[in-house]
mmCIF file of C-alpha atoms in Angstrom:
data_model
loop_
_atom_site.group_PDB
_atom_site.id
_atom_site.type_symbol
_atom_site.label_atom_id
_atom_site.label_comp_id
_atom_site.label_asym_id
_atom_site.label_seq_id
_atom_site.Cartn_x
_atom_site.Cartn_y
_atom_site.Cartn_z
ATOM 1 C CA MET Y 1 -18.867 -16.632 8.163
ATOM 2 C CA VAL Y 2 -19.432 -20.340 8.906
ATOM 3 C CA GLY Y 3 -17.530 -21.349 5.772
ATOM 4 C CA GLY Y 4 -14.608 -19.131 6.736
ATOM 5 C CA LEU Y 5 -14.402 -20.703 10.177
ATOM 6 C CA LEU Y 6 -14.727 -24.292 8.949
ATOM 7 C CA ILE Y 7 -12.094 -23.897 6.248
ATOM 8 C CA GLN Y 8 -9.508 -23.319 8.999
ATOM 9 C CA LYS Y 9 -10.311 -26.691 10.622
ATOM 10 C CA GLY Y 10 -9.432 -30.231 9.594
ATOM 11 C CA ASP Y 11 -9.723 -31.728 6.123
ATOM 12 C CA GLN Y 12 -13.361 -32.830 6.339
ATOM 13 C CA LYS Y 13 -14.555 -29.587 7.896
ATOM 14 C CA ALA Y 14 -12.451 -27.629 5.396
ATOM 15 C CA GLU Y 15 -14.365 -29.264 2.542
ATOM 16 C CA ILE Y 16 -17.670 -28.304 4.172
ATOM 17 C CA GLY Y 17 -16.321 -24.784 4.621
ATOM 18 C CA LYS Y 18 -15.433 -24.583 0.926
ATOM 19 C CA SER Y 19 -18.990 -25.621 0.077
ATOM 20 C CA PHE Y 20 -20.402 -22.827 2.235
ATOM 21 C CA LEU Y 21 -18.063 -20.309 0.615
ATOM 22 C CA GLU Y 22 -19.134 -21.477 -2.835
ATOM 23 C CA ILE Y 23 -22.794 -21.039 -1.891
ATOM 24 C CA SER Y 24 -21.994 -17.546 -0.619
ATOM 25 C CA SER Y 25 -20.189 -16.755 -3.873
ATOM 26 C CA GLN Y 26 -23.148 -17.915 -5.953
ATOM 27 C CA LEU Y 27 -25.592 -15.858 -3.859
ATOM 28 C CA SER Y 28 -23.370 -12.824 -4.353
ATOM 29 C CA HIS Y 29 -23.379 -13.459 -8.099
ATOM 30 C CA CYS Y 30 -27.167 -13.756 -8.015
ATOM 31 C CA ARG Y 31 -27.481 -10.362 -6.304
ATOM 32 C CA THR Y 32 -25.193 -8.861 -8.950
ATOM 33 C CA VAL Y 33 -27.435 -10.155 -11.730
ATOM 34 C CA LEU Y 34 -30.569 -8.883 -9.987
ATOM 35 C CA ARG Y 35 -29.022 -5.420 -9.716
ATOM 36 C CA LEU Y 36 -28.887 -5.254 -13.522
ATOM 37 C CA PHE Y 37 -32.448 -3.971 -13.340
ATOM 38 C CA ASP Y 38 -31.933 -1.344 -10.612
ATOM 39 C CA ASP Y 39 -30.651 1.517 -12.781
ATOM 40 C CA LEU Y 40 -34.047 2.885 -13.778
ATOM 41 C CA SER Y 41 -35.466 2.805 -10.247
ATOM 42 C CA MET Y 42 -32.336 4.565 -8.958
ATOM 43 C CA PHE Y 43 -32.579 7.150 -11.731
ATOM 44 C CA ALA Y 44 -36.258 7.743 -10.932
ATOM 45 C CA TYR Y 45 -35.409 8.272 -7.258
ATOM 46 C CA SER Y 46 -32.529 10.631 -8.062
ATOM 47 C CA LYS Y 47 -34.728 12.585 -10.459
ATOM 48 C CA GLN Y 48 -37.492 12.877 -7.870
ATOM 49 C CA TYR Y 49 -35.048 14.037 -5.195
ATOM 50 C CA GLY Y 50 -33.362 16.456 -7.605
ATOM 51 C CA LEU Y 51 -31.272 19.027 -5.772
ATOM 52 C CA GLY Y 52 -33.025 18.348 -2.490
ATOM 53 C CA ALA Y 53 -35.141 21.488 -2.362
ATOM 54 C CA GLN Y 54 -37.334 19.801 0.261
ATOM 55 C CA GLU Y 55 -34.382 19.472 2.666
ATOM 56 C CA GLU Y 56 -34.145 22.285 5.213
ATOM 57 C CA ASP Y 57 -30.599 21.397 6.249
ATOM 58 C CA HIS Y 58 -27.876 22.317 3.745
ATOM 59 C CA ALA Y 59 -25.479 19.569 4.892
ATOM 60 C CA MET Y 60 -28.200 16.920 4.535
ATOM 61 C CA ARG Y 61 -28.956 18.160 1.034
ATOM 62 C CA CYS Y 62 -25.316 17.999 -0.083
ATOM 63 C CA LEU Y 63 -24.733 14.545 1.424
ATOM 64 C CA SER Y 64 -27.913 13.159 -0.151
ATOM 65 C CA ILE Y 65 -27.071 14.526 -3.608
ATOM 66 C CA LEU Y 66 -23.530 13.132 -3.475
ATOM 67 C CA THR Y 67 -24.869 9.761 -2.310
ATOM 68 C CA ASN Y 68 -27.318 9.672 -5.216
ATOM 69 C CA VAL Y 69 -24.523 10.477 -7.673
ATOM 70 C CA ALA Y 70 -22.287 7.715 -6.259
ATOM 71 C CA ASP Y 71 -25.144 5.202 -6.328
ATOM 72 C CA GLN Y 72 -26.113 6.140 -9.882
ATOM 73 C CA LEU Y 73 -22.538 5.696 -11.132
ATOM 74 C CA TYR Y 74 -22.099 2.450 -9.213
ATOM 75 C CA TYR Y 75 -24.621 0.468 -11.241
ATOM 76 C CA PRO Y 76 -23.177 0.908 -14.759
ATOM 77 C CA CYS Y 77 -19.668 0.171 -13.458
ATOM 78 C CA GLU Y 78 -20.865 -3.069 -11.878
ATOM 79 C CA HIS Y 79 -22.842 -3.973 -15.004
ATOM 80 C CA ILE Y 80 -19.773 -3.534 -17.214
ATOM 81 C CA ALA Y 81 -17.670 -5.628 -14.820
ATOM 82 C CA TRP Y 82 -20.293 -8.374 -14.817
ATOM 83 C CA ALA Y 83 -20.620 -8.275 -18.620
ATOM 84 C CA ALA Y 84 -16.839 -8.517 -18.985
ATOM 85 C CA ASP Y 85 -16.681 -11.567 -16.688
ATOM 86 C CA ALA Y 86 -19.561 -13.154 -18.598
ATOM 87 C CA GLN Y 87 -17.706 -12.396 -21.865
ATOM 88 C CA VAL Y 88 -20.663 -10.394 -23.136
ATOM 89 C CA ILE Y 89 -18.226 -7.585 -23.902
ATOM 90 C CA HIS Y 90 -14.512 -7.822 -24.593
ATOM 91 C CA THR Y 91 -12.753 -5.839 -21.904
ATOM 92 C CA LYS Y 92 -10.969 -6.503 -18.625
ATOM 93 C CA SER Y 93 -13.284 -6.496 -15.637
ATOM 94 C CA ASP Y 94 -10.699 -5.686 -12.962
ATOM 95 C CA LYS Y 95 -10.809 -1.911 -13.251
ATOM 96 C CA TRP Y 96 -14.616 -1.873 -13.413
ATOM 97 C CA TRP Y 97 -14.890 -3.971 -10.265
ATOM 98 C CA LEU Y 98 -12.477 -1.510 -8.674
ATOM 99 C CA TYR Y 99 -14.610 1.464 -9.756
ATOM 100 C CA SER Y 100 -17.817 -0.146 -8.490
ATOM 101 C CA THR Y 101 -16.258 -1.103 -5.146
ATOM 102 C CA ALA Y 102 -14.835 2.401 -4.698
ATOM 103 C CA LEU Y 103 -18.219 3.985 -5.492
ATOM 104 C CA TRP Y 104 -19.918 1.591 -3.085
ATOM 105 C CA GLY Y 105 -17.460 2.570 -0.360
ATOM 106 C CA ILE Y 106 -17.984 6.282 -1.078
ATOM 107 C CA SER Y 107 -21.758 5.820 -0.924
ATOM 108 C CA LEU Y 108 -21.467 3.990 2.403
ATOM 109 C CA LEU Y 109 -19.220 6.685 3.854
ATOM 110 C CA LEU Y 110 -21.607 9.430 2.730
ATOM 111 C CA GLY Y 111 -24.492 7.454 4.208
ATOM 112 C CA ILE Y 112 -22.680 7.250 7.545
ATOM 113 C CA LEU Y 113 -22.057 11.006 7.523
ATOM 114 C CA ARG Y 114 -25.707 11.612 6.647
ATOM 115 C CA SER Y 115 -26.903 9.423 9.524
ATOM 116 C CA LEU Y 116 -24.551 11.226 11.919
ATOM 117 C CA ARG Y 117 -26.015 14.537 10.745
ATOM 118 C CA VAL Y 118 -29.540 13.204 11.323
ATOM 119 C CA LEU Y 119 -28.546 12.227 14.867
ATOM 120 C CA VAL Y 120 -27.195 15.728 15.517
ATOM 121 C CA LEU Y 121 -30.408 17.330 14.235
ATOM 122 C CA LEU Y 122 -32.630 14.968 16.242
ATOM 123 C CA ASN Y 123 -30.626 15.572 19.412
ATOM 124 C CA ARG Y 124 -30.857 19.325 18.832
ATOM 125 C CA LYS Y 125 -34.617 19.059 18.300
ATOM 126 C CA MET Y 126 -35.089 17.084 21.520
ATOM 127 C CA ASN Y 127 -33.029 19.598 23.487
ATOM 128 C CA ASP Y 128 -35.070 22.483 22.069
ATOM 129 C CA HIS Y 129 -38.298 20.811 23.210
ATOM 130 C CA CYS Y 130 -36.887 20.339 26.706
ATOM 131 C CA LYS Y 131 -35.671 23.939 26.912
ATOM 132 C CA ASN Y 132 -39.101 25.197 25.872
ATOM 133 C CA LYS Y 133 -40.689 22.884 28.471
ATOM 134 C CA GLN Y 134 -43.031 21.336 25.918
ATOM 135 C CA CYS Y 135 -43.771 18.293 28.044
ATOM 136 C CA GLY Y 136 -47.370 17.584 27.086
ATOM 137 C CA GLU Y 137 -48.788 14.378 25.637
ATOM 138 C CA SER Y 138 -47.958 15.458 22.078
ATOM 139 C CA PHE Y 139 -44.323 15.995 23.066
ATOM 140 C CA LYS Y 140 -44.135 12.518 24.630
ATOM 141 C CA LEU Y 141 -45.381 11.000 21.368
ATOM 142 C CA SER Y 142 -42.956 13.132 19.369
ATOM 143 C CA GLN Y 143 -40.096 12.160 21.678
ATOM 144 C CA LYS Y 144 -40.935 8.467 21.215
ATOM 145 C CA GLU Y 145 -40.836 8.872 17.429
ATOM 146 C CA MET Y 146 -37.505 10.700 17.612
ATOM 147 C CA ARG Y 147 -35.998 7.966 19.782
ATOM 148 C CA SER Y 148 -37.190 5.413 17.241
ATOM 149 C CA GLN Y 149 -35.520 7.439 14.475
ATOM 150 C CA ILE Y 150 -32.317 7.676 16.511
ATOM 151 C CA GLN Y 151 -32.269 3.892 16.934
ATOM 152 C CA SER Y 152 -32.830 3.444 13.203
ATOM 153 C CA GLU Y 153 -29.972 5.801 12.310
ATOM 154 C CA VAL Y 154 -27.599 4.095 14.768
ATOM 155 C CA LEU Y 155 -28.399 0.734 13.184
ATOM 156 C CA LYS Y 156 -27.805 2.218 9.725
ATOM 157 C CA ILE Y 157 -24.379 3.442 10.859
ATOM 158 C CA VAL Y 158 -23.422 0.031 12.256
ATOM 159 C CA SER Y 159 -24.643 -1.713 9.084
ATOM 160 C CA SER Y 160 -22.811 0.729 6.807
ATOM 161 C CA LEU Y 161 -19.611 0.431 8.848
ATOM 162 C CA ALA Y 162 -19.759 -3.357 8.517
ATOM 163 C CA ASP Y 163 -20.199 -3.062 4.742
ATOM 164 C CA LEU Y 164 -17.504 -0.379 4.519
ATOM 165 C CA THR Y 165 -14.936 -2.612 6.223
ATOM 166 C CA ASN Y 166 -15.599 -5.257 3.560
ATOM 167 C CA ALA Y 167 -15.519 -2.697 0.742
ATOM 168 C CA ILE Y 168 -12.043 -1.610 1.869
ATOM 169 C CA HIS Y 169 -10.983 -5.257 2.184
ATOM 170 C CA TRP Y 170 -11.854 -5.757 -1.512
ATOM 171 C CA MET Y 171 -9.819 -2.748 -2.658
ATOM 172 C CA PRO Y 172 -6.326 -3.260 -4.167
ATOM 173 C CA ALA Y 173 -3.607 -4.439 -1.775
ATOM 174 C CA GLY Y 174 -1.862 -1.615 0.043
ATOM 175 C CA PHE Y 175 -5.009 0.446 0.622
ATOM 176 C CA LEU Y 176 -5.626 0.475 4.372
ATOM 177 C CA TRP Y 177 -6.489 -3.150 5.357
ATOM 178 C CA ALA Y 178 -7.303 -4.311 1.808
ATOM 179 C CA GLY Y 179 -6.978 -8.082 1.403
ATOM 180 C CA ARG Y 180 -6.109 -8.687 5.058
ATOM 181 C CA PHE Y 181 -9.437 -10.022 6.336
ATOM 182 C CA PRO Y 182 -9.798 -13.807 6.747
ATOM 183 C CA PRO Y 183 -12.940 -15.282 5.119
ATOM 184 C CA TRP Y 184 -14.733 -15.685 8.468
ATOM 185 C CA LEU Y 185 -14.354 -11.964 9.271
ATOM 186 C CA VAL Y 186 -15.669 -10.950 5.843
ATOM 187 C CA GLY Y 187 -18.616 -13.266 6.480
ATOM 188 C CA LEU Y 188 -19.164 -11.821 9.964
ATOM 189 C CA MET Y 189 -19.326 -8.249 8.647
ATOM 190 C CA GLY Y 190 -21.751 -9.318 5.935
ATOM 191 C CA THR Y 191 -23.880 -11.196 8.456
ATOM 192 C CA VAL Y 192 -24.068 -8.179 10.775
ATOM 193 C CA SER Y 193 -25.187 -5.957 7.898
ATOM 194 C CA SER Y 194 -27.755 -8.503 6.668
ATOM 195 C CA LEU Y 195 -29.239 -9.104 10.129
ATOM 196 C CA ILE Y 196 -29.642 -5.372 10.703
ATOM 197 C CA GLY Y 197 -31.342 -5.076 7.327
ATOM 198 C CA VAL Y 198 -33.763 -7.900 8.191
ATOM 199 C CA TYR Y 199 -34.474 -6.337 11.599
ATOM 200 C CA GLU Y 200 -35.183 -2.924 10.067
ATOM 201 C CA MET Y 201 -37.543 -4.475 7.517
ATOM 202 C CA ALA Y 202 -39.394 -6.356 10.267
ATOM 203 C CA ALA Y 203 -39.547 -3.319 12.564
ATOM 204 C CA GLY Y 204 -40.658 -1.087 9.704
ATOM 205 C CA GLY Y 205 -43.390 -3.509 8.745
ATOM 206 C CA SER Y 206 -44.701 -3.793 12.303
ATOM 207 C CA SER Y 207 -44.464 -0.169 13.411
ATOM 208 C CA GLY Y 208 -44.166 1.901 10.242
ATOM 209 C CA ASN Y 209 -42.045 4.428 12.137
ATOM 210 C CA VAL Y 210 -38.510 3.116 11.735
#
């Protein structure tokens, strides 16, 4: 974000901005390399989840399965694109980057829909408690946990929307707003997503309920 803003300024600040953008590019490349080892953990998770027999809600089950499929397909596509850029294999990387970006966007969209469904179910559960007049101490504790879950799901939606806007930006020109974001806006969306991720990790570590 800072690099994108500085690059629009004068010559000296533009050079500093380019340096920030280069650092951002290298960090992105680093994350891509680290994801080379994520396939097995993703496969283990998908295998454990299976067809979601533990899910009581049919919509949640379908959304979770589709998300797992998109995530599982994402990794090999990104690996092939990376290998092509690194000249490990002899093929064009463009289409594989396109496939991986599209799968990432699909996964984000499914994640947003899943979080919206969770919010609907939590709201329904809270209303049922109120209708049944279950206002004891146990209900107050349960209500606090549900509010914490609602906050977590709202943050997930905001984070996924920020990432989704960037995913669409990186699609081929002509698709919605693809290629139209200035560097600072791409950086802003990434920063929003990253800060929410850091907050959720910190909140989860301190409370264990988010």
